Short mmCIF file of C-alpha atoms and ligand atoms in Angstrom, two decimals:
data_model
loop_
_atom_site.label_atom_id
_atom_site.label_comp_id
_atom_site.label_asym_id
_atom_site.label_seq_id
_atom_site.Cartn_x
_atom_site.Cartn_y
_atom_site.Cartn_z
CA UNK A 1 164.68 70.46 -98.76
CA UNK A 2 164.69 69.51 -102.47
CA UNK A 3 167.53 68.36 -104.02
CA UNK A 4 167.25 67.81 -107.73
CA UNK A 5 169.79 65.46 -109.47
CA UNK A 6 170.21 65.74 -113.20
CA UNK A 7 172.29 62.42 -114.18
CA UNK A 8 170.99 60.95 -111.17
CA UNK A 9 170.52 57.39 -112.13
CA UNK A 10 174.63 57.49 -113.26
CA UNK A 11 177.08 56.58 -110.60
CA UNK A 12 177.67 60.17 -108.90
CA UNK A 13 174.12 60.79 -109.28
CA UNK A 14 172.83 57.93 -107.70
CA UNK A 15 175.28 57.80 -104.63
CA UNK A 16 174.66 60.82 -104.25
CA UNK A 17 170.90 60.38 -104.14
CA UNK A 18 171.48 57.72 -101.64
CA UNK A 19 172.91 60.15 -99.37
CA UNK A 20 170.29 63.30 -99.63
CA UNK A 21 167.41 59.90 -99.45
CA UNK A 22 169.38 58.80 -96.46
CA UNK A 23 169.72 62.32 -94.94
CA UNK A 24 165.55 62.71 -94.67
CA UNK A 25 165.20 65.31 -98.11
CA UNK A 26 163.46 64.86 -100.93
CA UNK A 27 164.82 63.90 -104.33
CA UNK A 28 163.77 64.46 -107.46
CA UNK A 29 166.09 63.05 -110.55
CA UNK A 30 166.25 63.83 -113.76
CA UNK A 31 168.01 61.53 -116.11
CA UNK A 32 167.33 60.38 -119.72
CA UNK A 33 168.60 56.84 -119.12
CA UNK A 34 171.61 56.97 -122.10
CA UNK A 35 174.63 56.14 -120.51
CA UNK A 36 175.74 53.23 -122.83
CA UNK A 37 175.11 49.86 -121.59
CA UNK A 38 171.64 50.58 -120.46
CA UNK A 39 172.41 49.37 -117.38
CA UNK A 40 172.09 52.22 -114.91
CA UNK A 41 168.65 51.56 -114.58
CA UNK A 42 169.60 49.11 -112.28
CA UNK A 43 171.12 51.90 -110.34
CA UNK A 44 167.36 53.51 -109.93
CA UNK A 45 165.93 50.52 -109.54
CA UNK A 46 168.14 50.27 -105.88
CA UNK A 47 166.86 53.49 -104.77
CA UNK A 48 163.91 52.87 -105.72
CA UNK A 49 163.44 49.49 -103.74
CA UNK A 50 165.48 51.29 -100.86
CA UNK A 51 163.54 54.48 -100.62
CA UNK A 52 160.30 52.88 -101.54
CA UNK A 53 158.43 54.95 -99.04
CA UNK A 54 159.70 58.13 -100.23
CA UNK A 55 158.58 56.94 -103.65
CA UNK A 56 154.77 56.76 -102.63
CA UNK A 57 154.91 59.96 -100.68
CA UNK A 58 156.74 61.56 -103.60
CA UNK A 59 159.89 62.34 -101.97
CA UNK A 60 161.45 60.56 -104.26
CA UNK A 61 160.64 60.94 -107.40
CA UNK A 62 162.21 59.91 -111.33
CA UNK A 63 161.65 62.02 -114.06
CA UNK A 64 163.03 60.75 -117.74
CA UNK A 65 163.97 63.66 -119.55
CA UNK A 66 167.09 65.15 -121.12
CA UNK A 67 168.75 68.26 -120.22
CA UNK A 68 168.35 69.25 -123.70
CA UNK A 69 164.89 70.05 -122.96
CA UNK A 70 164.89 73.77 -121.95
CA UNK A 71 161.29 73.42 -120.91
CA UNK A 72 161.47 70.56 -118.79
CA UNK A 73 164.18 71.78 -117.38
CA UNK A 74 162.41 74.63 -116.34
CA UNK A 75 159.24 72.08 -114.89
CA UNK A 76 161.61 70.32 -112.95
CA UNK A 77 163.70 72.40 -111.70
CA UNK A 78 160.97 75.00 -109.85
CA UNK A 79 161.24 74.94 -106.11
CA UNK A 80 164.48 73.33 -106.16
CA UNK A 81 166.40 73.86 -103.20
CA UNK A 82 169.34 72.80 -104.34
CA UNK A 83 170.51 71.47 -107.92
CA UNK A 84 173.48 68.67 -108.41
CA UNK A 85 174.01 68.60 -112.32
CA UNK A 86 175.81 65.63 -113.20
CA UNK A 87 174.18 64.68 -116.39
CA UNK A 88 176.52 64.00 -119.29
CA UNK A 89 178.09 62.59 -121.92
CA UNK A 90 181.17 61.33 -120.34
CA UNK A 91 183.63 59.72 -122.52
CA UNK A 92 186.50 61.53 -124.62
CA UNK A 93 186.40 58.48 -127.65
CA UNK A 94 183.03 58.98 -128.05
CA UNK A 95 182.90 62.85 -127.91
CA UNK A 96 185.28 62.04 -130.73
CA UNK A 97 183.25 59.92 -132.66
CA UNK A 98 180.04 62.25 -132.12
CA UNK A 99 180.97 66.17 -131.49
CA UNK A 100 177.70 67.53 -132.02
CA UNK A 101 175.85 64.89 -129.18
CA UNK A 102 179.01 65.85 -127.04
CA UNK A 103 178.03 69.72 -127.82
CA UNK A 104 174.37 69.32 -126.91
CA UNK A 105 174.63 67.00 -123.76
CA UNK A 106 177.66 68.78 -122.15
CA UNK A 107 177.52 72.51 -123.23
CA UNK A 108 173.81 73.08 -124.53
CA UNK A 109 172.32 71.16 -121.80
CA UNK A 110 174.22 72.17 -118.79
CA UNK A 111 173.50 75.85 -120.19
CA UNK A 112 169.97 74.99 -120.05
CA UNK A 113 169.79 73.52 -116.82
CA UNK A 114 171.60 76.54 -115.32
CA UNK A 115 169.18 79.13 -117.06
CA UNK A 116 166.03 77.30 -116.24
CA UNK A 117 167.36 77.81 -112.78
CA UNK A 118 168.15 81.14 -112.77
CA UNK A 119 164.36 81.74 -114.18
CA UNK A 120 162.58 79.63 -111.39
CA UNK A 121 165.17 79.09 -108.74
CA UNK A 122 167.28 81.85 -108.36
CA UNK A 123 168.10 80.99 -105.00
CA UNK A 124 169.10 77.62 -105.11
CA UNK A 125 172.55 76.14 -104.91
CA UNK A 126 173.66 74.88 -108.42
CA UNK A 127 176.56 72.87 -108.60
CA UNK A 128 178.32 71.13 -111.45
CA UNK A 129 181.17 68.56 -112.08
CA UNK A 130 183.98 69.71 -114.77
CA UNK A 131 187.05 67.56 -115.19
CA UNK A 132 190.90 67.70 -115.52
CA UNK A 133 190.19 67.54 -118.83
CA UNK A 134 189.63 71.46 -119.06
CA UNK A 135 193.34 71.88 -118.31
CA UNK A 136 194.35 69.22 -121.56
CA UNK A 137 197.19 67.69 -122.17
CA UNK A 138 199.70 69.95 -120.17
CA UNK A 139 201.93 70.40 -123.02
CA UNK A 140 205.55 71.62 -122.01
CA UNK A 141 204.78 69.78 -118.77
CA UNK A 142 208.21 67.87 -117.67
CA UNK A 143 208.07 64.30 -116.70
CA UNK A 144 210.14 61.78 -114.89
CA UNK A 145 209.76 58.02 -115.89
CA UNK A 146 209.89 54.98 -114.11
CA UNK A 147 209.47 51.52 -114.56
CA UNK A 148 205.37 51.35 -113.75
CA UNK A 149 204.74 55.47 -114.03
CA UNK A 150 205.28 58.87 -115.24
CA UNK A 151 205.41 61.55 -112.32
CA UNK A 152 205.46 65.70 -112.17
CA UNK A 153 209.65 66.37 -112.54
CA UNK A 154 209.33 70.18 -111.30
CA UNK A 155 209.35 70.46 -107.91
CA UNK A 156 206.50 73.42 -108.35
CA UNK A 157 203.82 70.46 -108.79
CA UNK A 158 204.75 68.34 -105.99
CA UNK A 159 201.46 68.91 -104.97
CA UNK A 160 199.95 68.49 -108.01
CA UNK A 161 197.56 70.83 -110.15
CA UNK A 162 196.01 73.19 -108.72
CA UNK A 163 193.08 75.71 -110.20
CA UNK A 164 195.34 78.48 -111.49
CA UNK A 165 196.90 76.03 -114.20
CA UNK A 166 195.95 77.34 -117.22
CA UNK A 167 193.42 76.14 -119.16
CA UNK A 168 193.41 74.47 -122.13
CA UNK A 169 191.27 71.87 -122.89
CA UNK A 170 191.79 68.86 -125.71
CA UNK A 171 188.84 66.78 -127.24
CA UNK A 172 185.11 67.29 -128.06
CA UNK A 173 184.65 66.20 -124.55
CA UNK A 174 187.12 68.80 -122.42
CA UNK A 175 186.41 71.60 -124.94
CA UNK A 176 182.08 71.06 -123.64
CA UNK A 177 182.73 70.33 -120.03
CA UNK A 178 184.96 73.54 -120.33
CA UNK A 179 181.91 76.00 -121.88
CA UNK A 180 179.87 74.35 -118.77
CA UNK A 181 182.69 74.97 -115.95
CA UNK A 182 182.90 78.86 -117.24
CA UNK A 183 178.55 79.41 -118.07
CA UNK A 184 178.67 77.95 -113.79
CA UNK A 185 181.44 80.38 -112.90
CA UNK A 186 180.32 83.07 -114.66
CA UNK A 187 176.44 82.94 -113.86
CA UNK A 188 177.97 83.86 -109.91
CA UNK A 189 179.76 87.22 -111.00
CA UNK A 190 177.02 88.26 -113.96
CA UNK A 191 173.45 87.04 -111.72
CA UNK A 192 174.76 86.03 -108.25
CA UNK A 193 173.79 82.18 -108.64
CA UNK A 194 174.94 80.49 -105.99
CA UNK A 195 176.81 77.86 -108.59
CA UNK A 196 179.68 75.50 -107.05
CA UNK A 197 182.28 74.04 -109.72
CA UNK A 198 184.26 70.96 -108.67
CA UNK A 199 186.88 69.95 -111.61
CA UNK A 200 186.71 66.21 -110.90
CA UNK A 201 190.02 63.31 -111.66
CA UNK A 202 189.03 60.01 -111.86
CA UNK A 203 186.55 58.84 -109.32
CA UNK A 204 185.55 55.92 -108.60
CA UNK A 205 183.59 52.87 -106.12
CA UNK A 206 180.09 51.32 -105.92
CA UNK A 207 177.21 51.52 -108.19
CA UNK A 208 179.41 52.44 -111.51
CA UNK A 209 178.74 51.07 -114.64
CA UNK A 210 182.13 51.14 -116.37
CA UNK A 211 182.79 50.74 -120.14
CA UNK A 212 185.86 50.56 -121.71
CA UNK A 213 186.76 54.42 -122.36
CA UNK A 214 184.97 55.75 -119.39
CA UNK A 215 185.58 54.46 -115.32
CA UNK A 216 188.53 52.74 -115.91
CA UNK A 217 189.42 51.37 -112.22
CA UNK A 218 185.96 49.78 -112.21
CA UNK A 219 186.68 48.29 -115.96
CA UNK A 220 190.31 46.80 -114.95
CA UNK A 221 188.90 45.41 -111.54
CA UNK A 222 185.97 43.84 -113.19
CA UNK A 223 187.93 42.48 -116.31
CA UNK A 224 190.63 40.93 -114.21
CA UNK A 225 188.26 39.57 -111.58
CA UNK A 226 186.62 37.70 -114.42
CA UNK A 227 189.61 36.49 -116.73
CA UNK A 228 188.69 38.53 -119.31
CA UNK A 229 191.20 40.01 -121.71
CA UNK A 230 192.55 44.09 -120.90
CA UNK A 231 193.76 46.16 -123.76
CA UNK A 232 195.85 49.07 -122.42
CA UNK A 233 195.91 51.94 -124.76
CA UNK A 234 199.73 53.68 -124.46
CA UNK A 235 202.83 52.10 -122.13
CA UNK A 236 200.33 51.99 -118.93
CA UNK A 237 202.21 54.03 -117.30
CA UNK A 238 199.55 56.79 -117.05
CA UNK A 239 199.00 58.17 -113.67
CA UNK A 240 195.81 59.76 -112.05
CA UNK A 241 194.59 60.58 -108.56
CA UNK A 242 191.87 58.29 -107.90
CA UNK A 243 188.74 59.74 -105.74
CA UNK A 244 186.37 56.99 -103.75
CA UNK A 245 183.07 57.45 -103.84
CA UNK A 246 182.52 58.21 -100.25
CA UNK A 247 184.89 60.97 -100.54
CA UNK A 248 183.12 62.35 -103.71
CA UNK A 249 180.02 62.56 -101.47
CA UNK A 250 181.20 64.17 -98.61
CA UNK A 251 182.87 66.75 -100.20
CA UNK A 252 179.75 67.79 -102.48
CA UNK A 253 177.63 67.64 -99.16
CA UNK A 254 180.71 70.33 -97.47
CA UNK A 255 180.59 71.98 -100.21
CA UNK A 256 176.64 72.48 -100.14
CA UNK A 257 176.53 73.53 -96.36
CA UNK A 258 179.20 76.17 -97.12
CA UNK A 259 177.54 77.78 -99.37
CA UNK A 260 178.26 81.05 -98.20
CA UNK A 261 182.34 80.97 -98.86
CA UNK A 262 181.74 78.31 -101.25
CA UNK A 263 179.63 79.84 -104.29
CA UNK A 264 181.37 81.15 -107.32
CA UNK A 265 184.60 79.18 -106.38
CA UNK A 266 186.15 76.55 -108.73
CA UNK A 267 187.55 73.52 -106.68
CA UNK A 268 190.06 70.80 -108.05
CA UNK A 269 189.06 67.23 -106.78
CA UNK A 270 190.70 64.06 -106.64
CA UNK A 271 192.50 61.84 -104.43
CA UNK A 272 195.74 63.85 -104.31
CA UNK A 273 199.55 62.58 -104.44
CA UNK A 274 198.60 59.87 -102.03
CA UNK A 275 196.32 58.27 -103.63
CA UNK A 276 197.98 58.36 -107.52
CA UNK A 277 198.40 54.89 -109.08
CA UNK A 278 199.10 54.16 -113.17
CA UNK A 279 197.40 51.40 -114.79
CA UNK A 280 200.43 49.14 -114.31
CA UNK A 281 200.44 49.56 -110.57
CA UNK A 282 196.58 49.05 -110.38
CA UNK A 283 196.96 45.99 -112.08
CA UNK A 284 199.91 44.63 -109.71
CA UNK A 285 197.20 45.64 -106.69
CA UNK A 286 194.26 43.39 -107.78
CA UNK A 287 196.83 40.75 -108.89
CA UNK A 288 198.03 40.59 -105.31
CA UNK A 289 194.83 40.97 -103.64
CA UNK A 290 192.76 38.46 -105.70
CA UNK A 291 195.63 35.94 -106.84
CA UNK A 292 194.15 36.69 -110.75
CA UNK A 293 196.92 37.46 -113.29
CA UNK A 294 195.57 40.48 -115.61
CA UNK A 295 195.80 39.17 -119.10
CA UNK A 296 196.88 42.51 -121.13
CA UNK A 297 197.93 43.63 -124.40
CA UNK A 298 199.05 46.96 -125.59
CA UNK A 299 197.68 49.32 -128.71
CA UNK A 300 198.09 53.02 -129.68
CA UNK A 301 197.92 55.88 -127.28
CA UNK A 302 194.16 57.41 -127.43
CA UNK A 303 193.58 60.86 -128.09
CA UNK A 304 193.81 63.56 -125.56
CA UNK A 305 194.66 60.91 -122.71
CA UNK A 306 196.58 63.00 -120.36
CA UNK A 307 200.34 60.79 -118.95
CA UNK A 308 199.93 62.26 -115.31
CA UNK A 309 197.16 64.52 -114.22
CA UNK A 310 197.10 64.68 -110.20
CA UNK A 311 194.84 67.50 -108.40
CA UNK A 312 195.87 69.29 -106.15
CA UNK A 313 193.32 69.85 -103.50
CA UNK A 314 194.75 72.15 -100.91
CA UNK A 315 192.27 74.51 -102.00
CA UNK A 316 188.70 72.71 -101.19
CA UNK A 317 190.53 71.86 -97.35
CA UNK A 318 191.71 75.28 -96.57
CA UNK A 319 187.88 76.78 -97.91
CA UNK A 320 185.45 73.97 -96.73
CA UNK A 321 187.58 71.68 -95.03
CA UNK A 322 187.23 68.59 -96.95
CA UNK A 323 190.30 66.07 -97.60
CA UNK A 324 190.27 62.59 -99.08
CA UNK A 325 189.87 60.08 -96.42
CA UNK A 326 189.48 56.30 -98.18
CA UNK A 327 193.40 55.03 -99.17
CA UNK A 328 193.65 54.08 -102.47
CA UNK A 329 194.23 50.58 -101.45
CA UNK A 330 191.02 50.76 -98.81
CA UNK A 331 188.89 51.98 -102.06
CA UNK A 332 190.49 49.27 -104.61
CA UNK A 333 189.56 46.56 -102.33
CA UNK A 334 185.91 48.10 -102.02
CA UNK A 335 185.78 48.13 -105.63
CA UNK A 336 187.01 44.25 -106.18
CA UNK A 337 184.28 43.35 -103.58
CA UNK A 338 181.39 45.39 -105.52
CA UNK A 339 183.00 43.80 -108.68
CA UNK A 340 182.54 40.42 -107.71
CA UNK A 341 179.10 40.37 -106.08
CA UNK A 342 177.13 37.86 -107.45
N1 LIG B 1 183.40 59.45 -113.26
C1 LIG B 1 184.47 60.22 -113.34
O1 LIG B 1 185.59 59.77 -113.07
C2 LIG B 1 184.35 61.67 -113.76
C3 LIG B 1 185.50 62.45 -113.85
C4 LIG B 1 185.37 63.81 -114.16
C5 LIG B 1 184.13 64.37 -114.35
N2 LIG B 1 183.02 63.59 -114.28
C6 LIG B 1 181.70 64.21 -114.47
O2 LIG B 1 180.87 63.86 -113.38
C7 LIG B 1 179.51 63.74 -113.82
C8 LIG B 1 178.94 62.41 -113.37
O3 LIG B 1 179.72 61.37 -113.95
P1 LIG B 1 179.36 59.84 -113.73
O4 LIG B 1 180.62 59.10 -113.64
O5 LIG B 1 178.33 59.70 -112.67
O6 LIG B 1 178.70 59.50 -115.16
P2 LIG B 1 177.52 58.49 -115.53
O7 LIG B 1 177.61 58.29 -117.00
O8 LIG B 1 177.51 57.31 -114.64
O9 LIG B 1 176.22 59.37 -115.21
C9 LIG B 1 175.75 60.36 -116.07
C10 LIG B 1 174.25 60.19 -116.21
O10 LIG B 1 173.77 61.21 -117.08
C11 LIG B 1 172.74 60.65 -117.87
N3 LIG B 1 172.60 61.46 -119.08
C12 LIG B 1 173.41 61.50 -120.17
N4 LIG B 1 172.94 62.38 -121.07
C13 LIG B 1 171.83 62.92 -120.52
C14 LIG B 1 170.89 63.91 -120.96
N5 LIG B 1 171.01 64.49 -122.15
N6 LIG B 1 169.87 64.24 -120.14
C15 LIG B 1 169.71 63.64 -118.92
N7 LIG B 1 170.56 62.69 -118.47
C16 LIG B 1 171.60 62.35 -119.26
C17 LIG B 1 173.17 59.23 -118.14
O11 LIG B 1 172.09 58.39 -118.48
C18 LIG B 1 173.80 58.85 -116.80
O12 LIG B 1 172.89 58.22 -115.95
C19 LIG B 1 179.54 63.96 -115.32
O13 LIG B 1 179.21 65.31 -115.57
C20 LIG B 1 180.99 63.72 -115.71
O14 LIG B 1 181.36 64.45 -116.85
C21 LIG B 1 183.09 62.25 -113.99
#
């Protein structure tokens, strides 16, 4: 089978490459290299040197170009199997700073990627990652406060949010990943494309390359870990459901093999109410795990940066049967090890 991977050399992408290369199928990724940082072309360079033999025998194979391309999109995607799009822009400050890139990557690109398919793979499974950030800032939402985080106060949410919550996305960023999560959706009902839509929370684990407004546990980790100076934007009392890698995997693999009773279903994924933690209470974790005191100071709230946002996943277990599995302190301590390999 061919899997293709747009955003593959990015940290979903490429653990999830790892998998399918793992698994015995083919891969072929797409990715224009511009995450920030430049760095996760060290990400392809791993699965390159891992898979090397799939690389000669073209199992395994890179291609650099950018979703915006409608006409490589349409070389690269024929006799796909199954599609993973993951390419993005993902940061809200930078969507911000640069609406029109966010508009192109995000909406124009993830439109293209799902029309090329539809023209020369009609049959394969195409499945894309929205966020929370399609349901915004949850205004009228009522919060409790404590001393390290804000939590639902209506009993109706105990479970957190789950896909009916209406939608209403804030930023450059939710307002593109939004025009994505309804083209995927609607492509099912108007053509029968077998498209999959998983609104993702904050994920997390091995092989990301954080920056400062995007992958935030791997940022705090790695900044404590190494003595270097946090700045927490708002009271850090800011809660989200963190996802572990692994997890991430297995359910897009579940999701894949249930095609059937999984296409042209929207799925809210995270780590649930168990595995919730605010900034304050991550930072407490790694301090007692490594011995390091975070050094932190506080500035302004950013835009659009949600207090709570927890999914509620009941949903994705009762349709494919998929539920987180790695604690949120078993992931954390994962994450300080990859964060202080040498
Ligand atoms: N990481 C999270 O916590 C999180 C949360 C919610 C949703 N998501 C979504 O999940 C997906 C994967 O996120 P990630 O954390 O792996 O991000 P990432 O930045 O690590 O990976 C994205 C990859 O896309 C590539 N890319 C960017 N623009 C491109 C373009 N025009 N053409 C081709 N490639 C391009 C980048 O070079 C990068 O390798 C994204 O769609 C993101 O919006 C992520």
């Amino acid at each position: 089978m061919l899997f293709v991977v747009t955003g593959g050399a990015g940290f979903v992408g490429s653990n999830l490459a790892e998998r399918i290369l793992s698994e015995g199928h083919s891969v072929r990724i797409i990715d224009d290299l511009s995450r920030p940082g430049g760095k996760v072309i060290e990400n392809l360079d791993y699965l390159r040197k891992k898979f090397s033999a799939k690389v000669k025998s073209k199992e395994f194979e890179f291609v650099q170009k950018s979703v915006t391309d409608f006409d490589a999109m349409k070389k690269n995607l024929k006799d796909a199997d199954v599609v993973y799009h993951l390419a993005a822009q993902t940061a809200v400050t930078t969507s911000i700073t640069n609406p029109t890139h966010d508009f192109q990557t995000n909406a124009a690109g993830s439109f293209n990627v799902l029309e090329a398919a539809r023209q020369v793979a009609d049959n394969a499974v195409l499945f894309y990652t929205s966020t929370n950030k399609v349901y915004g800032n949850m205004p009228g939402m009522k919060l409790d406060e404590n001393k390290t985080r804000y939590g639902f106060a209506e009993n109706k949410y105990k479970s957190g949010i789950a896909e009916d919550f209406p939608l209403d996305p804030e930023s450059p960023y939710g307002c593109s990943k939004y025009v994505a999560d309804s083209y995927f959706l609607d492509y099912h009902r108007t053509y029968g494309t077998k498209t999959i839509v998983f609104r993702c929370s904050c994920m997390y684990g091995e092989m990301q390359k954080s920056l400062e407004d995007q992958g935030w546990i791997s940022w705090l980790v790695g900044r404590i870990i190494s003595g270097k100076k946090i700045t927490i934007y708002g009271d850090g009392k800011q809660v989200r459901d963190i996802l572990h890698i692994k997890d991430v995997v297995d359910a897009v693999m579940k999701a894949t093999e249930k095609i059937n009773i999984t296409k042209g279903q929207v799925f809210n994924m995270g780590g649930g109410i168990k595995n919730s933690i605010s900034l304050l209470e991550l930072m407490d974790f790694v301090q007692s795990e490594t011995g390091k005191k975070p050094i932190y100071e506080f500035a302004d709230w950013r835009l659009a940066d949600q207090k709570i946002y927890i999914s509620d996943t009941s949903k994705a277990k009762k349709v494919f049967g998929w539920e987180p599995k790695v604690t949120k302190e078993e992931g954390i301590r994962r994450q300080i090890a990859w964060e202080s390999r040498v």
